[in-house]
CSV table of C-alpha atoms and ligand atoms in Angstrom, one decimal:
chain,number,residue,atom,x,y,z
A,24,UNK,CA,31.0,9.4,-5.0
A,25,UNK,CA,33.9,8.4,-2.8
A,26,UNK,CA,31.9,9.4,0.4
A,27,UNK,CA,29.0,11.3,1.6
A,28,UNK,CA,31.0,13.8,3.6
A,29,UNK,CA,34.7,14.9,2.9
A,30,UNK,CA,36.3,16.4,5.8
A,31,UNK,CA,39.5,18.4,5.2
A,32,UNK,CA,41.6,18.6,8.4
A,33,UNK,CA,41.8,16.3,11.3
A,34,UNK,CA,42.0,18.7,14.1
A,35,UNK,CA,39.4,19.2,16.8
A,36,UNK,CA,36.8,20.5,14.5
A,37,UNK,CA,37.2,18.1,11.6
A,38,UNK,CA,37.2,15.1,13.7
A,39,UNK,CA,34.2,16.2,15.8
A,40,UNK,CA,32.3,17.1,12.6
A,41,UNK,CA,32.9,13.6,11.1
A,42,UNK,CA,31.9,11.8,14.4
A,43,UNK,CA,28.7,14.0,14.4
A,44,UNK,CA,27.7,13.2,10.9
A,45,UNK,CA,28.5,9.6,11.5
A,46,UNK,CA,25.9,9.4,14.2
A,47,UNK,CA,23.3,9.6,11.3
A,48,UNK,CA,24.8,6.6,9.7
A,49,UNK,CA,26.5,8.8,7.0
A,50,UNK,CA,29.9,7.8,5.4
A,51,UNK,CA,32.7,10.2,6.1
A,52,UNK,CA,36.4,10.5,5.0
A,53,UNK,CA,39.0,12.7,6.8
A,54,UNK,CA,42.0,14.0,4.9
A,55,UNK,CA,44.9,14.9,7.1
A,56,UNK,CA,48.5,15.3,6.1
A,57,UNK,CA,49.9,14.5,9.6
A,58,UNK,CA,50.5,10.9,10.6
A,59,UNK,CA,47.9,11.3,13.5
A,60,UNK,CA,44.9,13.3,14.1
A,61,UNK,CA,44.9,16.2,16.6
A,62,UNK,CA,48.4,17.4,16.6
A,63,UNK,CA,47.5,20.8,18.0
A,64,UNK,CA,45.0,19.2,20.4
A,65,UNK,CA,48.0,17.4,21.9
A,66,UNK,CA,49.7,20.6,23.0
A,67,UNK,CA,46.7,22.5,24.1
A,68,UNK,CA,46.5,23.7,27.8
A,69,UNK,CA,50.4,23.1,28.1
A,70,UNK,CA,49.7,19.5,27.3
A,71,UNK,CA,46.7,19.2,29.7
A,72,UNK,CA,44.0,20.4,27.2
A,73,UNK,CA,41.7,23.0,28.7
A,74,UNK,CA,38.8,21.2,26.8
A,75,UNK,CA,36.0,23.8,27.4
A,76,UNK,CA,34.7,26.2,30.0
A,77,UNK,CA,31.9,25.0,32.3
A,78,UNK,CA,30.0,28.3,32.1
A,79,UNK,CA,26.6,29.3,31.0
A,80,UNK,CA,25.9,30.4,27.4
A,81,UNK,CA,25.7,34.1,28.2
A,82,UNK,CA,29.0,33.9,30.2
A,83,UNK,CA,30.5,32.1,27.1
A,84,UNK,CA,29.6,34.9,24.9
A,85,UNK,CA,31.2,37.5,27.1
A,86,UNK,CA,34.5,35.6,26.4
A,87,UNK,CA,34.1,36.0,22.5
A,88,UNK,CA,35.4,39.6,21.7
A,89,UNK,CA,34.4,39.7,18.0
A,90,UNK,CA,31.4,38.1,16.0
A,91,UNK,CA,30.0,36.4,18.9
A,92,UNK,CA,26.3,36.6,17.6
A,93,UNK,CA,27.5,34.3,14.9
A,94,UNK,CA,28.0,31.5,17.4
A,95,UNK,CA,24.5,31.8,19.3
A,96,UNK,CA,23.0,29.0,17.5
A,97,UNK,CA,25.9,26.6,17.4
A,98,UNK,CA,26.9,27.2,21.1
A,99,UNK,CA,23.0,26.7,22.0
A,100,UNK,CA,23.0,23.4,20.2
A,101,UNK,CA,26.3,22.0,21.5
A,102,UNK,CA,27.0,23.6,24.8
A,103,UNK,CA,30.1,23.2,27.1
A,104,UNK,CA,28.1,20.8,29.2
A,105,UNK,CA,27.3,18.7,26.1
A,106,UNK,CA,31.1,18.5,25.3
A,107,UNK,CA,31.7,17.5,28.9
A,108,UNK,CA,29.0,14.8,28.8
A,109,UNK,CA,30.3,13.6,25.5
A,110,UNK,CA,34.0,13.1,26.6
A,111,UNK,CA,32.9,11.7,30.0
A,112,UNK,CA,30.9,9.2,28.0
A,113,UNK,CA,34.0,8.3,25.9
A,114,UNK,CA,35.7,7.3,29.2
A,115,UNK,CA,37.7,10.4,29.7
A,116,UNK,CA,36.9,11.8,33.3
A,117,UNK,CA,36.9,15.5,33.6
A,118,UNK,CA,37.5,18.1,36.2
A,119,UNK,CA,36.7,21.8,36.5
A,120,UNK,CA,39.4,24.1,37.8
A,121,UNK,CA,39.5,27.8,38.7
A,122,UNK,CA,37.7,30.1,36.2
A,123,UNK,CA,35.5,27.0,35.2
A,124,UNK,CA,38.3,25.7,33.0
A,125,UNK,CA,37.6,22.0,32.2
A,126,UNK,CA,40.6,19.5,32.0
A,127,UNK,CA,41.0,15.7,31.8
A,128,UNK,CA,41.5,14.4,35.4
A,129,UNK,CA,44.7,12.7,34.3
A,130,UNK,CA,46.0,16.3,33.1
A,131,UNK,CA,46.8,14.6,29.8
A,132,UNK,CA,45.7,16.1,26.4
A,133,UNK,CA,46.8,12.8,24.8
A,134,UNK,CA,43.7,11.1,26.6
A,135,UNK,CA,41.4,13.4,24.6
A,136,UNK,CA,43.0,12.8,21.2
A,137,UNK,CA,43.1,9.0,22.0
A,138,UNK,CA,39.4,9.0,22.9
A,139,UNK,CA,38.6,10.7,19.6
A,140,UNK,CA,41.0,8.4,17.6
A,141,UNK,CA,39.3,5.3,19.2
A,142,UNK,CA,35.8,6.6,18.3
A,143,UNK,CA,36.9,7.2,14.7
A,144,UNK,CA,37.9,3.7,14.6
A,145,UNK,CA,34.7,2.4,16.1
A,146,UNK,CA,32.6,4.4,13.6
A,147,UNK,CA,34.9,3.2,10.8
A,148,UNK,CA,35.7,6.7,9.6
A,149,UNK,CA,39.0,6.6,7.7
A,150,UNK,CA,41.7,9.1,8.2
A,151,UNK,CA,43.6,9.3,4.9
A,152,UNK,CA,47.2,10.9,5.0
A,153,UNK,CA,46.6,13.5,2.2
A,154,UNK,CA,47.1,17.1,1.9
A,155,UNK,CA,44.4,18.9,0.1
A,156,UNK,CA,45.4,21.4,-2.7
A,157,UNK,CA,42.2,22.8,-4.0
A,158,UNK,CA,38.3,22.4,-3.9
A,159,UNK,CA,36.7,20.8,-6.8
A,160,UNK,CA,33.8,22.9,-8.2
A,161,UNK,CA,31.1,21.8,-10.9
A,162,UNK,CA,28.2,23.8,-11.9
A,163,UNK,CA,28.7,26.3,-9.1
A,164,UNK,CA,28.8,23.6,-6.3
A,165,UNK,CA,31.6,22.1,-4.3
A,166,UNK,CA,31.8,18.4,-5.2
A,167,UNK,CA,34.9,17.4,-3.3
A,168,UNK,CA,38.7,18.2,-3.3
A,169,UNK,CA,42.0,17.5,-5.1
A,170,UNK,CA,45.1,16.5,-3.1
A,171,UNK,CA,48.6,17.5,-3.6
A,172,UNK,CA,49.1,14.0,-5.1
A,173,UNK,CA,46.6,14.7,-7.7
A,174,UNK,CA,43.9,12.4,-6.4
A,175,UNK,CA,40.4,13.6,-6.5
A,176,UNK,CA,37.9,12.8,-3.6
A,177,UNK,CA,34.2,13.3,-4.7
A,178,UNK,CA,31.6,13.8,-1.9
A,179,UNK,CA,28.1,15.2,-1.5
A,180,UNK,CA,29.4,17.7,1.0
A,181,UNK,CA,32.8,19.0,1.8
A,182,UNK,CA,34.0,20.5,5.2
A,183,UNK,CA,36.9,22.8,5.4
A,184,UNK,CA,38.4,22.6,8.9
A,185,UNK,CA,42.0,23.3,8.4
A,186,UNK,CA,42.4,25.7,11.3
A,187,UNK,CA,44.2,29.1,11.3
A,188,UNK,CA,47.9,29.9,10.8
A,189,UNK,CA,49.3,29.8,14.4
A,190,UNK,CA,51.7,27.1,15.4
A,191,UNK,CA,52.2,26.0,11.7
A,192,UNK,CA,54.4,23.1,12.7
A,193,UNK,CA,51.1,21.5,13.9
A,194,UNK,CA,49.8,21.5,10.4
A,195,UNK,CA,47.8,24.7,10.4
A,196,UNK,CA,49.4,26.6,7.7
A,197,UNK,CA,46.6,28.6,6.2
A,198,UNK,CA,45.8,26.4,3.3
A,199,UNK,CA,42.0,26.6,4.0
A,200,UNK,CA,42.1,30.4,3.7
A,201,UNK,CA,43.8,30.2,0.3
A,202,UNK,CA,41.2,27.4,-0.9
A,203,UNK,CA,38.2,29.4,0.4
A,204,UNK,CA,39.5,32.6,-1.2
A,205,UNK,CA,39.7,30.8,-4.5
A,206,UNK,CA,36.1,29.9,-4.5
A,207,UNK,CA,35.0,33.5,-3.7
A,208,UNK,CA,35.2,33.9,0.0
A,209,UNK,CA,36.5,36.9,1.8
A,210,UNK,CA,39.3,36.3,4.2
A,211,UNK,CA,39.5,38.8,7.1
A,212,UNK,CA,43.3,39.3,7.5
A,213,UNK,CA,44.7,36.7,9.8
A,214,UNK,CA,46.5,38.4,12.8
A,215,UNK,CA,47.8,37.0,16.1
A,216,UNK,CA,45.6,36.8,19.2
A,217,UNK,CA,46.4,35.3,22.6
A,218,UNK,CA,50.0,36.1,21.8
A,219,UNK,CA,53.1,37.1,23.9
A,220,UNK,CA,54.1,40.9,23.6
A,221,UNK,CA,57.4,42.4,22.7
A,222,UNK,CA,58.3,45.4,24.9
A,223,UNK,CA,60.7,48.4,24.5
A,224,UNK,CA,62.1,47.9,28.0
A,225,UNK,CA,65.6,46.3,27.7
A,226,UNK,CA,65.4,45.4,31.4
A,227,UNK,CA,62.8,42.7,30.5
A,228,UNK,CA,65.7,40.6,29.1
A,229,UNK,CA,67.5,40.8,32.5
A,230,UNK,CA,64.3,39.5,34.2
A,231,UNK,CA,64.0,36.7,31.7
A,232,UNK,CA,62.5,33.5,33.3
A,233,UNK,CA,61.0,35.4,36.2
A,234,UNK,CA,57.4,34.4,36.6
A,235,UNK,CA,55.1,36.6,38.6
A,236,UNK,CA,52.2,35.2,40.5
A,237,UNK,CA,49.2,37.1,41.9
A,238,UNK,CA,50.0,40.3,40.1
A,239,UNK,CA,47.5,42.6,38.2
A,240,UNK,CA,48.2,43.6,34.6
A,241,UNK,CA,46.5,46.7,33.3
A,242,UNK,CA,46.2,47.4,29.4
A,243,UNK,CA,45.9,51.1,28.5
A,244,UNK,CA,44.8,52.7,25.2
A,245,UNK,CA,45.3,56.5,25.0
A,246,UNK,CA,45.5,56.7,28.8
A,247,UNK,CA,42.2,54.8,29.4
A,248,UNK,CA,42.5,51.3,31.1
A,249,UNK,CA,40.7,49.0,28.9
A,250,UNK,CA,41.5,45.7,30.5
A,251,UNK,CA,42.6,44.7,34.0
A,252,UNK,CA,43.2,41.1,35.4
A,253,UNK,CA,44.8,39.3,38.3
A,254,UNK,CA,47.0,36.2,37.6
A,255,UNK,CA,50.4,35.1,36.3
A,256,UNK,CA,52.8,36.4,33.8
A,257,UNK,CA,56.3,35.8,32.7
A,258,UNK,CA,59.4,37.8,31.5
A,259,UNK,CA,61.1,36.5,28.4
A,260,UNK,CA,64.0,37.6,26.1
A,261,UNK,CA,61.7,39.8,23.9
A,262,UNK,CA,59.3,41.0,26.6
A,263,UNK,CA,56.3,39.4,28.4
A,264,UNK,CA,54.2,36.3,28.1
A,265,UNK,CA,52.1,34.1,30.3
A,266,UNK,CA,48.3,33.8,30.9
A,267,UNK,CA,47.7,37.5,31.7
A,268,UNK,CA,49.6,38.9,28.9
A,269,UNK,CA,48.0,36.4,26.3
A,270,UNK,CA,44.5,37.5,27.6
A,271,UNK,CA,45.5,41.1,27.4
A,272,UNK,CA,46.7,40.8,23.7
A,273,UNK,CA,43.2,39.7,22.8
A,274,UNK,CA,42.0,43.1,23.9
A,275,UNK,CA,44.3,44.9,21.4
A,276,UNK,CA,41.9,45.2,18.6
A,277,UNK,CA,42.0,47.3,15.5
A,278,UNK,CA,44.8,49.8,16.3
A,279,UNK,CA,48.6,49.1,16.1
A,280,UNK,CA,49.9,47.5,19.3
A,281,UNK,CA,52.2,50.5,19.7
A,282,UNK,CA,49.2,52.7,20.7
A,283,UNK,CA,48.8,50.5,23.8
A,284,UNK,CA,50.8,50.2,27.0
A,285,UNK,CA,50.8,47.9,30.1
A,286,UNK,CA,51.2,48.5,33.7
A,287,UNK,CA,52.0,45.8,36.3
A,288,UNK,CA,50.8,46.2,39.9
A,289,UNK,CA,53.2,44.0,41.8
A,290,UNK,CA,51.3,44.4,45.0
A,291,UNK,CA,47.5,44.3,44.1
A,292,UNK,CA,46.6,43.1,47.6
A,293,UNK,CA,47.6,46.5,49.0
A,294,UNK,CA,46.4,50.0,48.1
A,295,UNK,CA,48.9,52.7,47.6
A,296,UNK,CA,48.4,54.0,51.2
A,297,UNK,CA,48.7,50.5,52.7
A,298,UNK,CA,51.9,49.9,50.6
A,299,UNK,CA,53.3,53.3,51.8
A,300,UNK,CA,52.6,52.3,55.4
A,301,UNK,CA,54.3,48.9,54.9
A,302,UNK,CA,57.5,50.8,53.4
A,303,UNK,CA,57.4,53.2,56.5
A,304,UNK,CA,57.3,50.3,58.8
A,305,UNK,CA,60.1,48.4,57.1
A,306,UNK,CA,62.3,51.5,56.9
A,307,UNK,CA,61.8,52.3,60.6
A,308,UNK,CA,62.6,48.7,61.6
A,309,UNK,CA,65.8,48.7,59.5
A,310,UNK,CA,67.0,52.2,59.2
A,311,UNK,CA,70.6,51.3,58.4
A,312,UNK,CA,70.0,48.8,55.9
A,313,UNK,CA,70.3,49.4,52.2
A,314,UNK,CA,67.0,49.8,50.3
A,315,UNK,CA,68.1,47.1,47.8
A,316,UNK,CA,68.2,44.7,50.7
A,317,UNK,CA,65.0,45.8,52.4
A,318,UNK,CA,63.0,45.3,49.1
A,319,UNK,CA,63.8,41.6,49.1
A,320,UNK,CA,61.1,41.1,51.6
A,321,UNK,CA,58.7,42.7,49.2
A,322,UNK,CA,59.6,42.1,45.5
A,323,UNK,CA,61.3,39.5,43.4
A,324,UNK,CA,65.2,40.1,43.4
A,325,UNK,CA,65.3,40.6,39.6
A,326,UNK,CA,63.0,43.5,39.7
A,327,UNK,CA,64.6,45.5,42.6
A,328,UNK,CA,67.3,47.2,40.5
A,329,UNK,CA,64.8,47.9,37.8
A,330,UNK,CA,62.3,49.6,40.1
A,331,UNK,CA,65.1,51.6,41.8
A,332,UNK,CA,66.6,52.7,38.5
A,333,UNK,CA,63.3,54.0,37.4
A,334,UNK,CA,63.0,56.1,40.5
A,335,UNK,CA,66.6,57.0,40.2
A,336,UNK,CA,67.4,55.7,43.8
A,337,UNK,CA,70.8,53.8,44.4
A,338,UNK,CA,70.2,50.3,45.8
A,339,UNK,CA,72.9,51.2,48.5
A,340,UNK,CA,70.8,54.1,49.9
A,341,UNK,CA,70.2,53.6,53.7
A,342,UNK,CA,66.5,53.5,54.6
A,343,UNK,CA,66.9,56.5,57.0
A,344,UNK,CA,68.2,58.6,54.0
A,345,UNK,CA,65.0,58.1,52.0
A,346,UNK,CA,62.8,61.0,51.7
A,347,UNK,CA,59.0,60.9,51.9
A,348,UNK,CA,58.8,61.8,48.2
A,349,UNK,CA,61.2,59.0,47.3
A,350,UNK,CA,59.2,56.5,49.3
A,351,UNK,CA,56.0,57.6,47.6
A,352,UNK,CA,57.6,57.5,44.2
A,353,UNK,CA,58.7,53.9,45.2
A,354,UNK,CA,55.3,52.8,46.2
A,355,UNK,CA,53.9,54.4,43.0
A,356,UNK,CA,56.4,52.4,40.8
A,357,UNK,CA,55.6,49.1,42.6
A,358,UNK,CA,51.8,49.6,41.8
A,359,UNK,CA,52.5,50.9,38.3
A,360,UNK,CA,55.5,49.3,36.7
A,361,UNK,CA,55.2,50.4,33.0
A,362,UNK,CA,55.8,48.5,29.9
A,363,UNK,CA,55.9,50.0,26.4
A,364,UNK,CA,54.5,47.6,23.8
A,365,UNK,CA,56.7,47.4,20.7
A,366,UNK,CA,54.8,44.6,18.8
A,367,UNK,CA,53.1,41.3,19.0
A,368,UNK,CA,55.2,38.2,18.6
A,369,UNK,CA,54.6,36.6,15.2
A,370,UNK,CA,51.2,34.8,14.4
A,371,UNK,CA,53.2,31.6,14.4
A,372,UNK,CA,53.6,32.0,18.2
A,373,UNK,CA,50.1,32.9,18.8
A,374,UNK,CA,47.7,30.5,20.6
A,375,UNK,CA,45.0,31.4,18.1
A,376,UNK,CA,44.5,33.3,14.7
A,377,UNK,CA,42.1,36.2,14.8
A,378,UNK,CA,40.6,36.7,11.3
A,379,UNK,CA,39.7,34.1,8.8
A,380,UNK,CA,36.6,33.4,6.6
A,381,UNK,CA,34.1,36.3,6.8
A,382,UNK,CA,31.1,35.2,9.0
A,383,UNK,CA,28.7,37.1,6.8
A,384,UNK,CA,29.4,34.4,4.1
A,385,UNK,CA,28.6,31.5,6.3
A,386,UNK,CA,25.1,30.3,7.4
A,387,UNK,CA,25.4,30.5,11.2
A,388,UNK,CA,22.9,27.6,11.8
A,389,UNK,CA,24.4,25.1,9.4
A,390,UNK,CA,28.0,26.3,8.8
A,391,UNK,CA,27.3,26.1,5.0
A,392,UNK,CA,28.9,28.6,2.7
A,393,UNK,CA,26.4,31.1,1.5
A,394,UNK,CA,28.5,31.5,-1.8
A,395,UNK,CA,29.4,27.9,-2.7
A,396,UNK,CA,26.6,25.3,-1.9
A,397,UNK,CA,27.8,21.9,-0.3
A,398,UNK,CA,30.8,23.6,1.1
A,399,UNK,CA,31.0,24.0,5.0
A,400,UNK,CA,33.3,25.4,7.6
A,401,UNK,CA,34.2,24.7,11.2
A,402,UNK,CA,36.7,25.7,13.8
A,403,UNK,CA,39.4,28.2,13.8
A,404,UNK,CA,39.3,28.8,10.0
A,405,UNK,CA,36.1,31.0,10.6
A,406,UNK,CA,36.6,34.7,11.8
A,407,UNK,CA,35.7,34.1,15.3
A,408,UNK,CA,37.9,33.6,18.4
A,409,UNK,CA,37.6,33.6,22.1
A,410,UNK,CA,39.9,34.3,25.2
A,411,UNK,CA,41.9,31.7,26.9
A,412,UNK,CA,40.1,29.3,29.2
A,413,UNK,CA,38.6,26.5,26.9
A,414,UNK,CA,36.6,28.8,24.7
A,415,UNK,CA,38.5,28.2,21.4
A,416,UNK,CA,38.2,24.4,21.5
A,417,UNK,CA,34.5,24.8,22.3
A,418,UNK,CA,34.0,27.0,19.3
A,419,UNK,CA,35.8,24.3,17.3
A,420,UNK,CA,33.5,21.6,18.7
A,421,UNK,CA,30.2,23.7,18.5
A,422,UNK,CA,30.7,24.8,14.9
A,423,UNK,CA,31.7,21.2,13.9
A,424,UNK,CA,28.6,19.9,15.6
A,425,UNK,CA,26.4,22.4,13.5
A,426,UNK,CA,28.3,21.5,10.4
A,427,UNK,CA,28.3,17.6,10.9
A,428,UNK,CA,24.5,17.7,11.7
A,429,UNK,CA,23.6,19.9,8.7
A,430,UNK,CA,25.7,18.0,6.3
A,431,UNK,CA,24.1,14.8,7.5
A,432,UNK,CA,20.6,16.0,7.2
A,433,UNK,CA,21.1,17.4,3.8
A,434,UNK,CA,19.4,15.5,0.9
A,435,UNK,CA,22.1,13.8,-1.0
B,503,FAD,C1,49.9,26.0,22.1
B,503,FAD,C2,48.4,26.1,22.1
B,503,FAD,C3,47.6,25.8,23.2
B,503,FAD,C4,46.2,25.9,23.0
B,503,FAD,N1,45.6,25.6,24.2
B,503,FAD,C5,44.2,25.6,24.1
B,503,FAD,C6,43.4,25.2,25.3
B,503,FAD,O1,43.8,24.7,26.3
B,503,FAD,N2,42.0,25.3,25.1
B,503,FAD,C7,41.4,25.9,23.9
B,503,FAD,O2,40.2,26.0,24.0
B,503,FAD,N3,42.1,26.2,23.0
B,503,FAD,C8,43.5,26.0,23.0
B,503,FAD,N4,44.1,26.3,21.8
B,503,FAD,C9,43.5,26.7,20.7
B,503,FAD,C10,42.9,25.5,20.0
B,503,FAD,O3,44.0,24.4,19.9
B,503,FAD,C11,42.5,25.7,18.4
B,503,FAD,O4,41.5,26.8,18.4
B,503,FAD,C12,41.8,24.5,17.9
B,503,FAD,O5,42.7,23.4,17.9
B,503,FAD,C13,41.3,24.8,16.5
B,503,FAD,O6,40.8,23.5,16.0
B,503,FAD,P1,40.6,23.3,14.4
B,503,FAD,O7,40.2,21.9,14.1
B,503,FAD,O8,39.8,24.4,13.8
B,503,FAD,O9,42.2,23.6,13.8
B,503,FAD,P2,43.4,22.8,14.1
B,503,FAD,O10,43.4,22.1,15.4
B,503,FAD,O11,44.6,23.7,13.8
B,503,FAD,O12,43.4,21.6,13.0
B,503,FAD,C14,43.4,21.9,11.6
B,503,FAD,C15,43.9,20.6,10.9
B,503,FAD,O13,43.8,20.7,9.6
B,503,FAD,C16,44.9,20.1,8.9
B,503,FAD,N5,45.1,20.6,7.7
B,503,FAD,C17,45.8,21.9,7.3
B,503,FAD,N6,45.9,22.1,6.1
B,503,FAD,C18,45.4,21.0,5.5
B,503,FAD,C19,45.3,20.6,4.1
B,503,FAD,N7,45.7,21.3,3.1
B,503,FAD,N8,44.7,19.5,3.8
B,503,FAD,C20,44.3,18.5,4.8
B,503,FAD,N9,44.3,18.9,6.0
B,503,FAD,C21,44.9,20.1,6.4
B,503,FAD,C22,46.1,20.3,9.8
B,503,FAD,O14,47.2,19.4,9.8
B,503,FAD,C23,45.3,20.2,11.2
B,503,FAD,O15,45.5,18.9,11.7
B,503,FAD,C24,45.6,26.3,21.8
B,503,FAD,C25,46.4,26.5,20.8
B,503,FAD,C26,47.9,26.4,20.9
B,503,FAD,C27,48.6,26.7,19.6
């Protein structure tokens, strides 16, 4: 045997599983095609790394829209607070921001990656620059893996932690799905989640670059509002993006995105009557001013022509010429600016991949395959995903902890 435990993938999950198993004095080897570990980790949280979410376990589960029962055991054994303690002990001070989101005090994801790399060195865990092509199976058990260079690494247990298929430039290209499928696992179709949204409205392109803060975004399915949240969003050349949009995308479940639509409330702090009163006051204070000018005090300039076009009112219309019906239509449009969803952006642009190895085929306590003895899984490769806020990295760490512990405790 070349090693006790062979870890395929040097991302958050693979590295943490190796470090966990090494705590038991076990030998581990990580195979990773990138020059350095944690390429995706480096770009998390816009380079700041939203490491975890400092919440309770029951709050955590509320942020996992699918298959959350699969995570009960691993989250209980490696909690967000355990991860905070772990990285603080590695010498990375952390801070908790709005929404319990945890970041390094330095605001540098690089510090997290460096701390892990240093720990791998201390524990003498080699990271070998190799891309795995297939799993090696003998007598119905996984005995290691073969690389694209033809080298075979034999191990008592093998962990597949190759991530999903989003941001493939970071190395996550879906190899793990193909390898697992080949040995009999079911792959739930990988689709994008936490992803920007393409809209029908061509005016979004004109508003490109506009970032809206403190707005409310509502997601509707068949006229029923299924999600609403306050925060920040962004207009792009294809439609909309930003935290509010990414979070909303995770609520678009089985049906096609075209069955859903969005509404932006540009003034969530005012109800419709209060907004109407505000417009009445502005109009009576500036009766001879054009509506296009008056609205500058209330709305981002780029959205004024859009809103006026939607209610068929010329920007040149003087305030004193605006009827009550027109004013009420204006207030309604400001509180309910509609966006028709055309499609998701491709999975390559998604923060995470929804889908992956079917959880029914994995032991939720040990992360061992129920179909192939000595094969384990951890991280985004598994069909479980969370909303934004540090939940996805915590899933990677917790499943890796369960896998690393179980592999190390296995009789070999
Ligand atoms: C832009 C962006 C920002 C994000 N921000 C956050 C955030 O702030 N907080 C949060 O919780 N989550 C965030 N996420 C999600 C989070 O990064 C992932 O869920 C997490 O990295 C998954 O870890 P993983 O180890 O399972 O997979 P990955 O991090 O994708 O690692 C998989 C590794 O496997 C390697 N690999 C692939 N194929 C092979 C092969 N054939 N042989 C050997 N190795 C292979 C890859 O090179 C890669 O290094 C973000 C994601 C993106 C894209």
